[in-house]
Coordinates of C-alpha atoms in Angstrom, one line a residue:
M93 CA -27.4 -7.3 15.6
P94 CA -28.1 -4.0 17.3
I95 CA -30.6 -1.6 15.9
F96 CA -28.8 1.5 15.0
K97 CA -30.4 4.9 14.8
P98 CA -31.7 5.9 11.3
A99 CA -29.3 7.9 9.3
P100 CA -30.0 11.6 9.0
A101 CA -31.9 12.5 5.8
I102 CA -28.9 13.8 3.9
Q103 CA -30.0 12.1 0.7
N104 CA -32.8 10.2 -0.8
K105 CA -31.9 6.8 0.6
L106 CA -31.2 5.9 4.2
I107 CA -27.8 4.2 4.6
F108 CA -25.6 2.2 6.8
T109 CA -28.2 1.1 9.4
S110 CA -28.5 -2.5 10.3
D111 CA -32.3 -2.5 9.6
N112 CA -31.7 -1.0 6.1
P113 CA -28.9 -3.1 4.5
T114 CA -27.1 -2.2 1.3
F115 CA -28.5 -5.3 -0.5
T116 CA -32.0 -6.5 -0.3
N117 CA -32.8 -8.6 -3.4
K118 CA -32.7 -12.3 -2.3
N119 CA -33.7 -13.7 -5.7
L120 CA -30.5 -13.0 -7.7
S121 CA -28.3 -15.6 -9.4
V122 CA -25.1 -16.1 -7.5
K123 CA -23.9 -19.3 -9.3
E124 CA -20.7 -17.7 -10.5
I125 CA -20.0 -16.1 -7.2
S126 CA -20.4 -19.5 -5.6
K127 CA -17.9 -21.0 -8.0
M128 CA -15.4 -18.2 -7.2
L129 CA -15.7 -19.1 -3.5
D130 CA -15.1 -22.7 -4.3
F131 CA -12.0 -21.8 -6.3
Y132 CA -10.5 -19.7 -3.4
T133 CA -11.4 -22.3 -0.8
D134 CA -9.2 -24.7 -2.8
V135 CA -6.4 -22.1 -3.1
F136 CA -6.3 -21.4 0.6
S137 CA -6.6 -25.1 1.6
S138 CA -2.9 -25.5 2.0
E139 CA 0.4 -23.7 1.9
T140 CA 1.3 -25.7 -1.3
Q141 CA -1.8 -24.6 -3.1
L142 CA -1.4 -20.9 -2.1
S143 CA 2.2 -21.0 -3.3
K144 CA 0.8 -21.6 -6.8
W145 CA -1.8 -18.8 -6.5
Y146 CA -0.2 -16.4 -4.1
S147 CA -1.7 -13.4 -5.8
S148 CA -5.0 -14.7 -4.5
V149 CA -4.2 -13.1 -1.1
Y150 CA -4.7 -9.7 -2.7
D151 CA -7.2 -10.6 -5.4
S152 CA -9.7 -12.5 -3.2
S153 CA -9.8 -9.6 -0.7
A154 CA -11.0 -7.3 -3.4
L155 CA -13.3 -9.6 -5.3
L156 CA -15.1 -11.2 -2.4
Y157 CA -15.8 -8.1 -0.3
V158 CA -19.1 -7.1 -2.0
P159 CA -20.4 -10.7 -2.4
M160 CA -19.8 -11.1 1.4
Q161 CA -21.8 -8.0 2.2
Y162 CA -24.6 -9.3 -0.1
A163 CA -24.6 -12.7 1.5
Y164 CA -25.1 -11.4 5.0
D165 CA -27.5 -8.6 4.0
T166 CA -29.8 -11.1 2.3
Q167 CA -29.0 -14.1 4.5
N168 CA -28.0 -16.2 1.5
N169 CA -27.2 -19.4 3.3
E170 CA -25.5 -21.0 0.3
L171 CA -22.9 -18.1 0.2
I172 CA -22.7 -17.8 3.9
N173 CA -21.8 -21.5 4.3
K174 CA -19.1 -21.1 1.6
F175 CA -17.6 -18.1 3.3
Q176 CA -17.5 -20.1 6.5
K177 CA -15.4 -22.8 4.7
L178 CA -13.1 -20.2 3.1
F179 CA -12.4 -17.9 6.1
T180 CA -11.0 -20.0 8.9
Y181 CA -8.2 -19.7 11.5
N182 CA -6.1 -22.1 9.4
T183 CA -6.6 -19.9 6.4
L184 CA -5.1 -16.9 8.3
L185 CA -2.1 -19.0 9.4
I186 CA -1.5 -20.1 5.8
V187 CA -1.6 -16.5 4.6
K188 CA 0.7 -15.3 7.3
K189 CA 3.3 -18.0 6.6
N190 CA 3.3 -17.3 2.8
S191 CA 6.4 -15.5 1.8
Q192 CA 5.3 -14.7 -1.8
A193 CA 2.4 -12.4 -1.0
D194 CA 3.6 -9.0 0.0
D195 CA 2.8 -7.1 3.2
L196 CA 0.1 -4.9 1.5
A197 CA -1.7 -8.0 0.2
K198 CA -1.8 -9.4 3.7
R199 CA -3.2 -6.1 5.1
T200 CA -6.0 -6.2 2.5
F201 CA -6.7 -9.8 3.4
Y202 CA -7.0 -9.1 7.1
F203 CA -9.4 -6.3 6.3
T204 CA -11.8 -8.5 4.3
V205 CA -11.6 -11.3 6.9
S206 CA -12.3 -8.8 9.7
E207 CA -15.4 -7.8 7.8
Y208 CA -16.4 -11.4 7.5
L209 CA -16.1 -11.7 11.3
R210 CA -18.1 -8.5 11.8
R211 CA -20.9 -9.8 9.6
S212 CA -20.9 -13.3 11.0
G213 CA -20.3 -12.4 14.6
I214 CA -17.8 -13.8 17.2
K215 CA -19.9 -14.1 20.3
G216 CA -20.2 -17.8 21.3
N217 CA -18.1 -18.8 18.3
A218 CA -14.7 -20.2 19.3
E219 CA -13.3 -20.3 15.8
N220 CA -14.3 -16.8 14.9
T221 CA -13.0 -15.5 18.3
K222 CA -9.6 -17.1 17.5
M223 CA -9.6 -15.3 14.1
Y224 CA -10.6 -12.0 15.7
D225 CA -7.7 -12.3 18.2
F226 CA -5.3 -13.1 15.4
I227 CA -6.3 -10.2 13.2
K228 CA -6.4 -7.8 16.2
S229 CA -2.9 -8.8 17.2
E230 CA -1.7 -8.2 13.6
V231 CA -3.4 -4.8 13.4
L232 CA -2.1 -3.6 16.8
Y233 CA 1.4 -4.6 15.8
Y234 CA 1.1 -2.6 12.6
W235 CA -0.4 0.3 14.5
N236 CA 2.2 0.5 17.3
K237 CA 5.4 -1.3 16.4
N238 CA 5.9 -2.3 12.8
P239 CA 8.4 0.0 10.8
A240 CA 6.0 2.3 9.1
N241 CA 8.0 4.4 6.7
I242 CA 6.7 4.2 3.1
W243 CA 9.7 5.8 1.6
D244 CA 13.3 5.7 2.9
A245 CA 13.8 9.4 2.4
E246 CA 11.1 10.5 4.8
S247 CA 12.4 12.9 7.4
K248 CA 12.3 10.5 10.3
K249 CA 11.8 6.9 11.2
F250 CA 8.3 5.8 12.2
Y251 CA 7.5 2.7 14.2
G252 CA 3.8 1.9 13.9
V253 CA 1.2 3.5 11.6
K254 CA 0.1 5.6 14.5
Q255 CA 3.4 7.5 14.6
R256 CA 3.3 8.2 10.9
I257 CA -0.3 9.3 10.9
D258 CA 0.2 11.6 13.8
Y259 CA 3.3 13.2 12.2
I260 CA 1.3 13.8 9.0
L261 CA -1.6 15.3 10.9
S262 CA 0.8 17.6 12.8
G263 CA 1.7 19.2 9.5
N264 CA 5.5 18.8 10.1
F265 CA 7.9 18.5 7.2
N266 CA 8.5 15.0 6.1
G267 CA 10.9 15.2 3.2
N268 CA 11.6 17.1 0.0
L269 CA 9.0 15.4 -2.2
S270 CA 5.3 16.0 -1.8
Y271 CA 4.3 12.4 -1.6
Y272 CA 6.5 11.7 1.4
R273 CA 3.6 12.8 3.6
A274 CA 1.0 10.9 1.6
I275 CA -1.4 8.6 3.4
T276 CA -1.4 5.4 1.5
D277 CA -3.1 2.0 1.4
F278 CA -0.6 0.7 3.9
E279 CA -2.2 3.0 6.5
L280 CA -5.8 3.0 5.2
Y281 CA -6.2 -0.8 5.3
V282 CA -4.8 -0.9 8.9
M283 CA -7.2 1.8 10.0
G284 CA -10.1 0.3 8.1
T285 CA -9.5 -3.1 9.8
G286 CA -9.2 -1.3 13.1
V287 CA -12.7 0.3 12.8
S288 CA -14.1 -3.0 11.7
L289 CA -12.6 -4.8 14.7
L290 CA -14.0 -2.1 17.0
L291 CA -17.5 -2.8 15.6
I292 CA -17.0 -6.5 16.3
E293 CA -16.2 -5.7 20.0
K294 CA -19.2 -3.4 20.3
E295 CA -21.4 -6.1 18.8
A296 CA -20.1 -8.8 21.0
K297 CA -20.3 -6.5 24.1
Q298 CA -16.7 -7.1 24.8
T299 CA -14.3 -4.9 26.7
I300 CA -13.3 -2.2 24.2
T301 CA -9.7 -2.1 23.1
P302 CA -8.3 1.5 23.6
D303 CA -6.0 1.2 20.6
L304 CA -9.0 0.4 18.3
V305 CA -10.8 3.6 19.6
S306 CA -7.5 5.4 18.8
I307 CA -7.6 4.1 15.3
K308 CA -11.2 5.1 14.8
D309 CA -10.5 8.6 16.0
R310 CA -7.3 9.0 13.9
F311 CA -9.2 7.9 10.8
Y312 CA -11.8 10.5 11.4
Q313 CA -9.1 13.2 11.9
V314 CA -7.5 12.2 8.6
L315 CA -10.8 12.8 6.9
K316 CA -11.2 16.2 8.6
K317 CA -7.7 17.6 8.4
E318 CA -6.5 16.1 5.1
V319 CA -9.7 16.5 3.1
S320 CA -10.5 19.5 0.8
I321 CA -14.1 20.0 -0.1
K322 CA -14.5 21.7 -3.5
D323 CA -17.7 23.8 -4.2
N324 CA -19.7 21.5 -2.0
K325 CA -19.7 19.1 -4.9
A326 CA -16.6 16.9 -4.4
W327 CA -13.8 16.2 -1.9
Y328 CA -10.2 15.2 -2.3
L329 CA -7.9 13.5 0.2
Q330 CA -4.6 15.4 0.3
P331 CA -5.0 17.1 -3.1
N332 CA -1.7 17.5 -5.0
I333 CA 0.1 15.2 -2.6
W334 CA 1.1 12.9 -5.5
R335 CA 2.4 15.7 -7.8
D336 CA 6.0 14.6 -7.5
H337 CA 5.4 10.8 -7.7
P338 CA 6.7 9.0 -10.8
D339 CA 3.3 7.3 -11.4
F340 CA 1.7 10.7 -11.9
Q341 CA 4.3 12.5 -14.0
D342 CA 2.2 12.6 -17.2
V343 CA -1.0 13.7 -15.6
A344 CA -2.1 16.7 -17.7
L345 CA -3.5 19.5 -15.6
E346 CA -5.5 22.5 -16.5
K347 CA -5.0 25.8 -14.6
S348 CA -5.7 25.5 -10.9
Q349 CA -6.1 21.7 -11.1
S350 CA -4.4 19.4 -8.6
V351 CA -3.1 15.8 -8.9
N352 CA -5.7 13.6 -7.1
W353 CA -6.2 9.9 -6.4
D354 CA -6.9 7.5 -9.2
A355 CA -10.4 6.1 -9.2
S356 CA -9.5 2.5 -8.7
H357 CA -7.6 2.9 -5.4
F358 CA -10.2 5.4 -4.1
S359 CA -13.1 3.0 -4.6
R360 CA -12.2 1.5 -1.2
M361 CA -13.1 4.7 0.5
S362 CA -16.8 3.6 0.0
A363 CA -16.2 0.8 2.5
Y364 CA -14.2 2.9 5.0
L365 CA -17.0 5.5 5.1
H366 CA -19.5 2.8 5.7
L367 CA -17.6 1.5 8.7
L368 CA -16.9 4.9 10.1
K369 CA -20.5 5.9 10.0
L370 CA -21.4 2.7 11.9
N371 CA -18.8 3.7 14.5
F372 CA -20.1 7.2 14.9
Q373 CA -23.8 6.6 15.0
D374 CA -24.1 8.3 18.4
D375 CA -22.1 11.4 17.4
K376 CA -24.4 13.6 15.3
I377 CA -21.8 16.1 14.2
K378 CA -19.2 13.5 13.1
Y379 CA -21.9 11.2 11.6
S380 CA -23.3 14.1 9.6
Y381 CA -19.9 15.0 8.3
L382 CA -19.2 11.4 7.2
G383 CA -22.7 11.4 5.6
K384 CA -21.7 14.5 3.6
L385 CA -18.5 12.8 2.4
T386 CA -20.6 9.9 1.3
T387 CA -23.0 12.0 -0.6
L388 CA -20.3 14.0 -2.3
L389 CA -18.3 10.8 -3.2
S390 CA -21.4 9.4 -4.8
N391 CA -21.8 12.6 -6.8
Q392 CA -18.1 12.4 -7.8
L393 CA -18.6 8.8 -9.0
I394 CA -21.5 9.6 -11.3
T395 CA -20.2 13.0 -12.6
N396 CA -16.4 12.8 -12.6
I397 CA -15.6 9.1 -13.0
A398 CA -18.5 7.5 -14.8
V399 CA -19.7 9.7 -17.6
Y400 CA -23.0 8.7 -19.1
D401 CA -24.0 9.2 -22.8
S402 CA -27.8 9.1 -22.9
R403 CA -27.7 8.6 -26.7
S404 CA -25.8 5.4 -26.6
S405 CA -26.7 4.5 -23.0
I406 CA -23.0 3.8 -22.4
Y407 CA -20.6 5.0 -19.7
T408 CA -17.1 6.0 -20.3
F409 CA -14.8 6.1 -17.3
N410 CA -12.2 8.7 -16.3
N411 CA -9.0 7.5 -14.6
Y412 CA -9.1 10.0 -11.7
I413 CA -11.6 10.9 -9.1
D414 CA -11.7 14.6 -10.2
G415 CA -12.6 13.6 -13.8
N416 CA -9.0 13.9 -15.1
N417 CA -8.5 11.2 -17.7
S418 CA -4.7 11.2 -18.1
S419 CA -2.7 8.0 -18.1
F420 CA -2.1 6.4 -14.8
R421 CA 1.1 4.8 -13.6
S422 CA 3.2 5.6 -16.6
D423 CA 6.9 5.3 -16.3
I424 CA 8.2 8.1 -18.5
K425 CA 11.8 7.3 -17.7
D426 CA 11.5 3.7 -18.9
G427 CA 9.1 4.5 -21.7
K428 CA 6.2 2.6 -20.2
K429 CA 2.7 3.9 -21.0
G430 CA 0.9 2.6 -17.9
I431 CA -2.9 2.6 -17.9
Q432 CA -4.2 4.7 -20.8
P433 CA -7.1 7.2 -20.6
S434 CA -10.5 5.5 -19.8
Q435 CA -8.8 2.2 -19.1
N436 CA -8.7 2.3 -15.3
F437 CA -12.3 1.1 -14.9
E438 CA -12.3 -2.6 -13.6
H439 CA -12.9 -1.2 -10.1
I440 CA -16.5 -0.4 -11.2
F441 CA -17.1 -4.1 -11.8
I442 CA -15.5 -5.2 -8.5
G443 CA -18.3 -3.2 -7.0
W444 CA -17.0 -1.5 -3.8
W445 CA -18.8 1.7 -4.9
K446 CA -22.0 -0.1 -4.1
M447 CA -21.2 0.5 -0.4
L448 CA -22.0 4.2 -0.9
N449 CA -25.6 2.9 -1.0
T450 CA -27.2 5.8 -2.9
K451 CA -29.9 5.8 -5.6
E452 CA -27.5 7.5 -8.0
V453 CA -25.1 4.6 -7.7
D454 CA -27.9 2.1 -8.0
T455 CA -29.0 3.8 -11.2
M456 CA -25.4 3.6 -12.6
Y457 CA -25.2 -0.1 -12.0
E458 CA -28.7 -0.7 -13.4
R459 CA -27.6 1.0 -16.6
I460 CA -24.3 -1.0 -16.7
E461 CA -26.3 -4.2 -16.1
N462 CA -28.4 -3.4 -19.2
K463 CA -25.2 -3.1 -21.4
F464 CA -22.9 -5.5 -19.6
P465 CA -21.9 -7.4 -22.8
Y466 CA -20.4 -4.2 -24.2
Y467 CA -18.3 -3.5 -21.1
A468 CA -17.1 -7.1 -20.9
E469 CA -15.7 -6.7 -24.4
Q470 CA -13.6 -3.7 -23.3
S471 CA -11.5 -5.6 -20.8
A472 CA -9.7 -9.0 -20.9
Y473 CA -9.8 -9.0 -17.1
I474 CA -13.6 -8.8 -17.1
T475 CA -14.0 -11.2 -20.0
H476 CA -12.0 -13.9 -18.2
D477 CA -14.6 -14.0 -15.4
K478 CA -17.5 -12.5 -17.2
G479 CA -20.2 -14.4 -15.4
F480 CA -18.8 -13.4 -12.0
F481 CA -18.6 -9.7 -12.8
Q482 CA -22.1 -9.8 -14.3
E483 CA -23.4 -11.1 -11.0
I484 CA -21.5 -8.4 -9.0
V485 CA -23.0 -5.7 -11.2
N486 CA -26.5 -7.2 -10.7
L487 CA -26.3 -7.3 -6.9
K488 CA -28.8 -5.0 -5.4

């Protein structure tokens, strides 16, 4: 791997350089992570198996992202070998053919597999090169040709994520409801995969694909033009953009507050910032700005989302990235309550926040590690795979 320049001293821990990985402790138990990899290897072994567990397309993408980063950061050969068995060209074909997993699930899967290819490398590896070509083809189709409207009532038809992103960045009217111009996971995963693929090309010293450069630059522009920084302590992507959306109708706001992203979905921004910083190592101004967003997001996590009680040594978790703790995804019309206050927290245990790679986040996870049995009791989801989530929390 190339030796990138050290990160500017914007905080008390250098980040995102190949000689200073996110994870360094090679002596941690990964027994349950290894079992999870075995499970998913079986699930993705055939179209028949995947049809029984089609939610695995989405779930595995989220659950295995951080273990994969740990495996390659620490060169854990046991885990690396299992990732190599799981992520194959045949796996990609099986996922693409599956009609039960929805389009967003497949976009998330391509992102995680692209990250596997970035970490394992494609140079001199025919299998990985085929996988890279496959994912790049999918991403470029999403970027340039695939119908890209998220809602039917948007003001015009978009073909390719690029068209929709450019229209949003132009500030043009896109329909009567605020969220018609929202940037969503459908765009973010495509752009995230694009910046991952671009790093693969740089690493392999291949001819750079212009569309991937375009994706990288658009992603940066999104984070410049659509971000609001508040009091130099926090930042919000398209604040108030969701105010008209049904999922957010019972968000209680104080005076001057906006409706912001929920914490779970926004946890993925930790990975996107990581990749963008790697892509902009040679641009001091852009790199510094991305570093600032990283620092502020780390601060938001430990002040707005994860609230620590020093008396009990326990965290409570707010549902939104600005500290709002209203219900999330309620359906008032149908009387559904959605996710109740302080219940949108499983994302903490999936671990993507670790990619922020700050001492403050490390401290949060160390405290959670010390009280893990308590947190496991608060969620049936965590209890079901308690050993796995315990190991995720412990990764450092």
